Amino acid sequence: MSTEAASPRNPFPTVDVIVERGQGRVLLIKRRNPPLEWALPGGFVDYGESTEDAARREVMEETGVSVLLTELLGVYSQPDRDPRFHCLSIAYIGRSRDLVSAGDDANEVREFSLDDLPDLAFDHERILRDYAHFKDTGARPRPTPDGEPTIS
């Protein structure tokens, strides 16, 4: 009989950031690693790092811009939101006018209108739909019984 405690198995904490560029435009990155689609800037929270610091770091690494975080949009935690493993994401809204430069996990970075988005990785279409609703109404996504935010 082993006396070792079982290691906890928890979701990986991540952040996603909607970087506003003005006139209904947001920054997206073209991912360098699978899945190879467009995505919100973001990534894993390092041990000992706050989610706010992780959000600012990931945006800087992937887009080359400093971001001012302005809002917490919501938490997205569906076990299948990332095809690689179970992650939960804290989604922030921020803004930046800095010049962009793709780096780290990004092959490319571009501004997109919310009315003309490319195919997106993960659940980023849902996050951006919730964001658009928040911008239109001021209502943040509400928790639902299945654990995912929803617009009302």
PDB file of C-alpha atoms in Angstrom:
ATOM      1  CA  MET A   1       0.000   0.000   0.000  1.00  0.00           C
ATOM      2  CA  SER A   2       1.438   3.318  -1.115  1.00  0.00           C
ATOM      3  CA  THR A   3       1.502   6.235   1.300  1.00  0.00           C
ATOM      4  CA  GLU A   4       2.100   8.800  -1.435  1.00  0.00           C
ATOM      5  CA  ALA A   5      -0.712  11.259  -2.006  1.00  0.00           C
ATOM      6  CA  ALA A   6      -2.193  11.302  -5.468  1.00  0.00           C
ATOM      7  CA  SER A   7      -1.265  14.342  -7.519  1.00  0.00           C
ATOM      8  CA  PRO A   8      -4.226  16.629  -8.092  1.00  0.00           C
ATOM      9  CA  ARG A   9      -5.515  16.719 -11.653  1.00  0.00           C
ATOM     10  CA  ASN A  10      -6.792  20.184 -12.392  1.00  0.00           C
ATOM     11  CA  PRO A  11      -7.468  22.273 -15.487  1.00  0.00           C
ATOM     12  CA  PHE A  12      -4.623  24.473 -16.699  1.00  0.00           C
ATOM     13  CA  PRO A  13      -5.214  28.184 -15.999  1.00  0.00           C
ATOM     14  CA  THR A  14      -4.995  30.404 -19.086  1.00  0.00           C
ATOM     15  CA  VAL A  15      -5.873  33.948 -20.109  1.00  0.00           C
ATOM     16  CA  ASP A  16      -7.332  35.415 -23.294  1.00  0.00           C
ATOM     17  CA  VAL A  17      -7.350  39.123 -24.062  1.00  0.00           C
ATOM     18  CA  ILE A  18      -9.632  41.069 -26.366  1.00  0.00           C
ATOM     19  CA  VAL A  19      -7.357  43.945 -27.378  1.00  0.00           C
ATOM     20  CA  GLU A  20      -9.501  46.816 -28.602  1.00  0.00           C
ATOM     21  CA  ARG A  21      -8.044  48.935 -31.390  1.00  0.00           C
ATOM     22  CA  GLY A  22     -10.950  51.354 -31.873  1.00  0.00           C
ATOM     23  CA  GLN A  23     -13.913  51.478 -34.257  1.00  0.00           C
ATOM     24  CA  GLY A  24     -15.027  47.935 -33.443  1.00  0.00           C
ATOM     25  CA  ARG A  25     -11.659  46.365 -34.279  1.00  0.00           C
ATOM     26  CA  VAL A  26      -9.726  43.828 -32.199  1.00  0.00           C
ATOM     27  CA  LEU A  27      -6.302  42.197 -32.460  1.00  0.00           C
ATOM     28  CA  LEU A  28      -6.051  38.523 -33.385  1.00  0.00           C
ATOM     29  CA  ILE A  29      -3.015  36.316 -33.816  1.00  0.00           C
ATOM     30  CA  LYS A  30      -2.444  33.566 -36.380  1.00  0.00           C
ATOM     31  CA  ARG A  31      -1.165  30.707 -34.231  1.00  0.00           C
ATOM     32  CA  ARG A  32       2.263  29.198 -34.914  1.00  0.00           C
ATOM     33  CA  ASN A  33       1.399  25.955 -33.078  1.00  0.00           C
ATOM     34  CA  PRO A  34      -1.663  23.693 -33.418  1.00  0.00           C
ATOM     35  CA  PRO A  35      -4.410  24.545 -33.653  1.00  0.00           C
ATOM     36  CA  LEU A  36      -3.152  26.793 -36.480  1.00  0.00           C
ATOM     37  CA  GLU A  37      -6.168  29.100 -36.676  1.00  0.00           C
ATOM     38  CA  TRP A  38      -6.615  32.725 -35.689  1.00  0.00           C
ATOM     39  CA  ALA A  39      -7.069  33.336 -31.970  1.00  0.00           C
ATOM     40  CA  LEU A  40      -7.206  35.961 -29.278  1.00  0.00           C
ATOM     41  CA  PRO A  41      -3.806  36.741 -27.773  1.00  0.00           C
ATOM     42  CA  GLY A  42      -3.342  34.692 -24.636  1.00  0.00           C
ATOM     43  CA  GLY A  43      -1.770  31.676 -23.029  1.00  0.00           C
ATOM     44  CA  PHE A  44      -0.850  29.888 -19.861  1.00  0.00           C
ATOM     45  CA  VAL A  45      -0.519  31.526 -16.453  1.00  0.00           C
ATOM     46  CA  ASP A  46       2.940  30.858 -15.012  1.00  0.00           C
ATOM     47  CA  TYR A  47       3.334  29.589 -11.458  1.00  0.00           C
ATOM     48  CA  GLY A  48       3.561  32.600  -9.103  1.00  0.00           C
ATOM     49  CA  GLU A  49       2.025  34.952 -11.670  1.00  0.00           C
ATOM     50  CA  SER A  50      -1.304  36.765 -11.387  1.00  0.00           C
ATOM     51  CA  THR A  51      -3.768  36.366 -14.239  1.00  0.00           C
ATOM     52  CA  GLU A  52      -3.552  40.111 -14.936  1.00  0.00           C
ATOM     53  CA  ASP A  53       0.239  39.908 -15.273  1.00  0.00           C
ATOM     54  CA  ALA A  54      -0.100  36.800 -17.451  1.00  0.00           C
ATOM     55  CA  ALA A  55      -2.565  38.629 -19.711  1.00  0.00           C
ATOM     56  CA  ARG A  56      -0.223  41.600 -20.156  1.00  0.00           C
ATOM     57  CA  ARG A  57       2.799  39.314 -20.699  1.00  0.00           C
ATOM     58  CA  GLU A  58       1.064  37.103 -23.273  1.00  0.00           C
ATOM     59  CA  VAL A  59      -0.213  40.095 -25.252  1.00  0.00           C
ATOM     60  CA  MET A  60       3.291  41.616 -25.289  1.00  0.00           C
ATOM     61  CA  GLU A  61       4.940  38.318 -26.295  1.00  0.00           C
ATOM     62  CA  GLU A  62       2.488  37.551 -29.104  1.00  0.00           C
ATOM     63  CA  THR A  63       1.663  41.008 -30.484  1.00  0.00           C
ATOM     64  CA  GLY A  64       4.451  43.324 -29.325  1.00  0.00           C
ATOM     65  CA  VAL A  65       1.994  45.759 -27.720  1.00  0.00           C
ATOM     66  CA  SER A  66       1.515  46.953 -24.174  1.00  0.00           C
ATOM     67  CA  VAL A  67      -2.110  46.514 -23.166  1.00  0.00           C
ATOM     68  CA  LEU A  68      -4.132  48.401 -20.589  1.00  0.00           C
ATOM     69  CA  LEU A  69      -6.594  45.905 -19.096  1.00  0.00           C
ATOM     70  CA  THR A  70      -9.958  47.613 -18.638  1.00  0.00           C
ATOM     71  CA  GLU A  71     -12.514  44.879 -17.905  1.00  0.00           C
ATOM     72  CA  LEU A  72     -12.907  41.266 -16.850  1.00  0.00           C
ATOM     73  CA  LEU A  73     -15.321  39.721 -19.359  1.00  0.00           C
ATOM     74  CA  GLY A  74     -15.717  36.247 -17.882  1.00  0.00           C
ATOM     75  CA  VAL A  75     -14.339  32.785 -17.193  1.00  0.00           C
ATOM     76  CA  TYR A  76     -14.628  30.044 -19.823  1.00  0.00           C
ATOM     77  CA  SER A  77     -14.153  26.507 -18.564  1.00  0.00           C
ATOM     78  CA  GLN A  78     -15.865  23.924 -20.773  1.00  0.00           C
ATOM     79  CA  PRO A  79     -13.602  20.824 -20.624  1.00  0.00           C
ATOM     80  CA  ASP A  80     -13.554  20.624 -24.443  1.00  0.00           C
ATOM     81  CA  ARG A  81     -12.789  24.318 -25.111  1.00  0.00           C
ATOM     82  CA  ASP A  82      -9.179  23.385 -25.979  1.00  0.00           C
ATOM     83  CA  PRO A  83      -8.633  20.221 -28.062  1.00  0.00           C
ATOM     84  CA  ARG A  84      -5.266  19.568 -26.382  1.00  0.00           C
ATOM     85  CA  PHE A  85      -6.327  19.385 -22.725  1.00  0.00           C
ATOM     86  CA  HIS A  86      -8.710  20.855 -20.154  1.00  0.00           C
ATOM     87  CA  CYS A  87      -7.999  24.570 -19.703  1.00  0.00           C
ATOM     88  CA  LEU A  88      -9.983  27.322 -18.079  1.00  0.00           C
ATOM     89  CA  SER A  89      -9.582  30.825 -19.390  1.00  0.00           C
ATOM     90  CA  ILE A  90     -10.024  34.153 -17.717  1.00  0.00           C
ATOM     91  CA  ALA A  91     -11.026  36.540 -20.524  1.00  0.00           C
ATOM     92  CA  TYR A  92     -10.038  40.183 -20.211  1.00  0.00           C
ATOM     93  CA  ILE A  93     -10.767  43.264 -22.289  1.00  0.00           C
ATOM     94  CA  GLY A  94      -7.964  45.745 -22.858  1.00  0.00           C
ATOM     95  CA  ARG A  95      -6.860  48.406 -25.260  1.00  0.00           C
ATOM     96  CA  SER A  96      -3.690  49.421 -27.039  1.00  0.00           C
ATOM     97  CA  ARG A  97      -2.692  51.714 -29.886  1.00  0.00           C
ATOM     98  CA  ASP A  98       0.917  50.442 -30.109  1.00  0.00           C
ATOM     99  CA  LEU A  99       2.361  49.164 -33.379  1.00  0.00           C
ATOM    100  CA  VAL A 100       2.067  45.371 -33.652  1.00  0.00           C
ATOM    101  CA  SER A 101       4.821  42.830 -34.201  1.00  0.00           C
ATOM    102  CA  ALA A 102       4.116  39.083 -34.195  1.00  0.00           C
ATOM    103  CA  GLY A 103       6.242  37.040 -31.810  1.00  0.00           C
ATOM    104  CA  ASP A 104       6.400  33.958 -29.569  1.00  0.00           C
ATOM    105  CA  ASP A 105       3.460  31.676 -30.511  1.00  0.00           C
ATOM    106  CA  ALA A 106       2.148  34.007 -33.236  1.00  0.00           C
ATOM    107  CA  ASN A 107       3.042  33.841 -36.948  1.00  0.00           C
ATOM    108  CA  GLU A 108       1.007  36.945 -37.704  1.00  0.00           C
ATOM    109  CA  VAL A 109      -1.007  39.605 -35.889  1.00  0.00           C
ATOM    110  CA  ARG A 110      -3.768  41.700 -37.467  1.00  0.00           C
ATOM    111  CA  GLU A 111      -6.739  43.867 -36.625  1.00  0.00           C
ATOM    112  CA  PHE A 112     -10.181  42.513 -37.479  1.00  0.00           C
ATOM    113  CA  SER A 113     -13.632  44.031 -37.409  1.00  0.00           C
ATOM    114  CA  LEU A 114     -16.108  42.145 -35.233  1.00  0.00           C
ATOM    115  CA  ASP A 115     -18.300  42.008 -38.351  1.00  0.00           C
ATOM    116  CA  ASP A 116     -15.627  40.225 -40.412  1.00  0.00           C
ATOM    117  CA  LEU A 117     -13.839  37.657 -38.242  1.00  0.00           C
ATOM    118  CA  PRO A 118     -11.861  34.700 -39.621  1.00  0.00           C
ATOM    119  CA  ASP A 119     -12.333  31.117 -38.400  1.00  0.00           C
ATOM    120  CA  LEU A 120     -11.176  31.057 -34.779  1.00  0.00           C
ATOM    121  CA  ALA A 121      -9.457  28.491 -32.556  1.00  0.00           C
ATOM    122  CA  PHE A 122     -10.788  27.208 -29.260  1.00  0.00           C
ATOM    123  CA  ASP A 123     -13.984  28.915 -28.038  1.00  0.00           C
ATOM    124  CA  HIS A 124     -12.837  32.361 -29.123  1.00  0.00           C
ATOM    125  CA  GLU A 125     -15.866  32.865 -31.364  1.00  0.00           C
ATOM    126  CA  ARG A 126     -18.047  32.493 -28.281  1.00  0.00           C
ATOM    127  CA  ILE A 127     -15.849  34.846 -26.257  1.00  0.00           C
ATOM    128  CA  LEU A 128     -16.038  37.480 -28.999  1.00  0.00           C
ATOM    129  CA  ARG A 129     -19.811  37.022 -29.309  1.00  0.00           C
ATOM    130  CA  ASP A 130     -20.106  37.618 -25.541  1.00  0.00           C
ATOM    131  CA  TYR A 131     -17.806  40.635 -25.892  1.00  0.00           C
ATOM    132  CA  ALA A 132     -19.932  42.142 -28.677  1.00  0.00           C
ATOM    133  CA  HIS A 133     -23.053  41.675 -26.553  1.00  0.00           C
ATOM    134  CA  PHE A 134     -21.303  43.308 -23.586  1.00  0.00           C
ATOM    135  CA  LYS A 135     -20.263  46.284 -25.732  1.00  0.00           C
ATOM    136  CA  ASP A 136     -23.820  46.673 -27.081  1.00  0.00           C
ATOM    137  CA  THR A 137     -25.695  46.250 -23.797  1.00  0.00           C
ATOM    138  CA  GLY A 138     -23.253  46.534 -20.879  1.00  0.00           C
ATOM    139  CA  ALA A 139     -24.367  43.052 -19.747  1.00  0.00           C
ATOM    140  CA  ARG A 140     -21.618  40.588 -18.955  1.00  0.00           C
ATOM    141  CA  PRO A 141     -22.081  36.868 -19.656  1.00  0.00           C
ATOM    142  CA  ARG A 142     -23.961  35.065 -16.876  1.00  0.00           C
ATOM    143  CA  PRO A 143     -23.016  31.647 -15.469  1.00  0.00           C
ATOM    144  CA  THR A 144     -25.138  28.765 -16.695  1.00  0.00           C
ATOM    145  CA  PRO A 145     -25.705  25.289 -15.264  1.00  0.00           C
ATOM    146  CA  ASP A 146     -23.216  23.819 -17.757  1.00  0.00           C
ATOM    147  CA  GLY A 147     -20.487  26.130 -16.439  1.00  0.00           C
ATOM    148  CA  GLU A 148     -20.190  28.391 -19.461  1.00  0.00           C
ATOM    149  CA  PRO A 149     -21.035  32.080 -19.519  1.00  0.00           C
ATOM    150  CA  THR A 150     -23.989  33.033 -21.637  1.00  0.00           C
ATOM    151  CA  ILE A 151     -25.522  36.249 -22.811  1.00  0.00           C
ATOM    152  CA  SER A 152     -29.016  36.995 -21.597  1.00  0.00           C
TER     153      SER A 152
END
